[in-house]
Coordinates of C-alpha atoms in Angstrom, one line a residue:
X1 CA 22.7 -26.1 3.3
X2 CA 20.4 -27.7 5.9
X3 CA 20.3 -24.5 7.8
X4 CA 19.3 -22.5 4.7
X5 CA 16.5 -25.0 3.8
X6 CA 15.3 -25.0 7.4
X7 CA 15.3 -21.2 7.5
X8 CA 13.4 -21.0 4.3
X9 CA 10.8 -23.5 5.5
X10 CA 10.4 -21.5 8.8
X11 CA 10.0 -18.0 7.3
X12 CA 7.6 -15.9 9.3
X13 CA 8.3 -12.9 7.2
X14 CA 7.4 -14.6 3.9
X15 CA 3.9 -13.2 3.6
X16 CA 5.1 -9.7 4.3
X17 CA 7.9 -10.1 1.7
X18 CA 5.3 -11.2 -0.9
X19 CA 3.2 -8.1 -0.2
X20 CA 6.2 -5.8 -0.4
X21 CA 7.3 -7.4 -3.6
X22 CA 3.8 -6.9 -5.1
X23 CA 3.9 -3.3 -4.1
X24 CA 7.3 -2.9 -5.7
X25 CA 6.2 -4.5 -8.9
X26 CA 3.1 -2.4 -9.1
X27 CA 5.1 0.7 -8.3
X28 CA 7.7 0.0 -11.0
X29 CA 5.7 -1.7 -13.7
X30 CA 2.1 -1.2 -12.9
X31 CA -0.7 -3.4 -11.5
X32 CA -1.0 -5.2 -14.8
X33 CA 2.5 -6.6 -14.3
X34 CA 1.4 -8.5 -11.1
X35 CA 1.3 -12.2 -11.4
X36 CA 2.0 -14.9 -8.8
X37 CA 5.1 -15.8 -10.8
X38 CA 6.5 -12.2 -10.9
X39 CA 5.8 -11.7 -7.2
X40 CA 7.4 -15.0 -6.2
X41 CA 10.5 -14.1 -8.2
X42 CA 10.7 -10.6 -6.7
X43 CA 10.1 -11.9 -3.2
X44 CA 12.6 -14.7 -3.6
X45 CA 10.1 -17.3 -2.5
X46 CA 8.8 -20.5 -4.2
X47 CA 5.8 -19.9 -6.5
X48 CA 3.6 -22.1 -4.3
X49 CA 4.2 -19.6 -1.4
X50 CA 2.3 -16.9 -3.2
X51 CA -0.7 -19.1 -3.8
X52 CA -0.5 -20.4 -0.3
X53 CA -0.7 -17.0 1.2
X54 CA -3.0 -15.4 -1.5
X55 CA -5.5 -17.6 -3.3
X56 CA -5.8 -15.1 -6.1
X57 CA -4.4 -11.8 -7.3
X58 CA -7.3 -9.9 -5.9
X59 CA -6.3 -11.2 -2.4
X60 CA -2.8 -9.9 -3.1
X61 CA -4.1 -6.6 -4.4
X62 CA -6.2 -6.2 -1.2
X63 CA -3.2 -6.8 1.0
X64 CA -1.1 -4.4 -1.1
X65 CA -3.7 -1.7 -1.2
X66 CA -4.3 -2.0 2.6
X67 CA -0.6 -1.7 3.3
X68 CA -0.1 1.2 0.9
X69 CA -3.1 3.0 2.3
X70 CA -2.0 2.6 5.9
X71 CA 1.5 3.8 5.1
X72 CA 0.1 6.9 3.3
X73 CA -2.5 7.6 6.0
X74 CA 0.1 7.3 8.7
X75 CA 2.2 9.9 6.9
X76 CA -0.9 12.1 6.5
X77 CA -1.7 11.8 10.2
X78 CA 1.9 12.8 11.1
X79 CA 1.6 15.8 8.8
X80 CA -1.7 16.9 10.4
X81 CA -0.3 16.5 13.9
X82 CA 2.7 18.6 13.1
X83 CA 0.6 21.5 11.8
X84 CA 0.3 24.5 14.2
X85 CA -3.2 24.9 15.6
X86 CA -3.8 28.1 13.7
X87 CA -2.5 26.8 10.3
X88 CA -4.4 27.6 7.1
X89 CA -5.6 24.1 6.3
X90 CA -6.3 24.8 2.7
X91 CA -2.9 26.3 2.1
X92 CA -1.1 23.6 4.0
X93 CA -3.1 20.9 2.2
X94 CA -2.3 22.5 -1.2
X95 CA 1.4 22.6 -0.3
X96 CA 1.3 18.9 0.8
X97 CA -0.3 17.9 -2.5
X98 CA 2.3 19.9 -4.5
X99 CA 5.2 18.2 -2.6
X100 CA 3.6 14.8 -3.0
X101 CA 3.0 15.1 -6.8
X102 CA 6.4 16.7 -7.3
X103 CA 8.1 14.0 -5.2
X104 CA 8.2 10.2 -5.9
X105 CA 6.3 9.9 -9.2
X106 CA 6.2 6.1 -9.0
X107 CA 4.6 6.2 -5.6
X108 CA 1.9 8.7 -6.8
X109 CA 1.3 6.5 -9.9
X110 CA 0.9 3.4 -7.7
X111 CA -1.6 5.2 -5.4
X112 CA -3.7 6.2 -8.4
X113 CA -3.4 2.8 -10.0
X114 CA -4.6 1.1 -6.8
X115 CA -7.7 3.4 -6.6
X116 CA -8.5 2.9 -10.3
X117 CA -8.2 -0.8 -9.7
X118 CA -10.9 -0.4 -7.0
X119 CA -13.3 0.6 -9.8
X120 CA -12.8 -2.7 -11.4
X121 CA -12.2 -5.0 -8.4
X122 CA -15.1 -5.1 -6.1
X123 CA -13.0 -6.4 -3.2
X124 CA -10.8 -3.3 -3.3
X125 CA -13.7 -0.9 -3.0
X126 CA -14.1 -1.1 0.8
X127 CA -10.4 -0.4 1.3
X128 CA -10.5 2.6 -1.0
X129 CA -13.7 3.9 0.7
X130 CA -12.1 3.4 4.1
X131 CA -9.1 5.4 3.1
X132 CA -11.3 8.3 2.0
X133 CA -13.2 8.1 5.3
X134 CA -10.0 8.2 7.3
X135 CA -8.8 11.3 5.4
X136 CA -12.1 12.9 6.1
X137 CA -11.7 12.1 9.8
X138 CA -8.2 13.6 9.8
X139 CA -9.3 16.7 8.2
X140 CA -12.4 17.0 10.4
X141 CA -10.0 17.6 13.3
X142 CA -9.2 20.9 11.6
X143 CA -12.6 22.0 10.4
X144 CA -15.7 23.2 12.2
X145 CA -18.1 20.8 10.6

């Protein structure tokens, strides 16, 4: 028992588990389902841990959007690097979008929800804009201007 308590007190992965739990809740039930209590239960951490690491839900949304964006952008960069130099970018991009939309519907819904949330939450706007900028940078590798 003492080891379990000690391990829980020293838990360097706790913040990450909270972010992962927030993303899972948003993916499965939508952003409106996010609360400190729901995230704490899903992350299997005390409620106080969520408010220790994230003062408000906007802070948690920023962390979740940042992580979701980076994962998506990393995948997009892998896709771009795997394309042959003479690939038809428009056709390849259309095929990627088709695969994405036909694939994990919860993930696609989450991504849209996070961007819609950026319309209402000012703190999310720079992350959403940064994502668009990085997509433009990736595609600029393949376009003349």
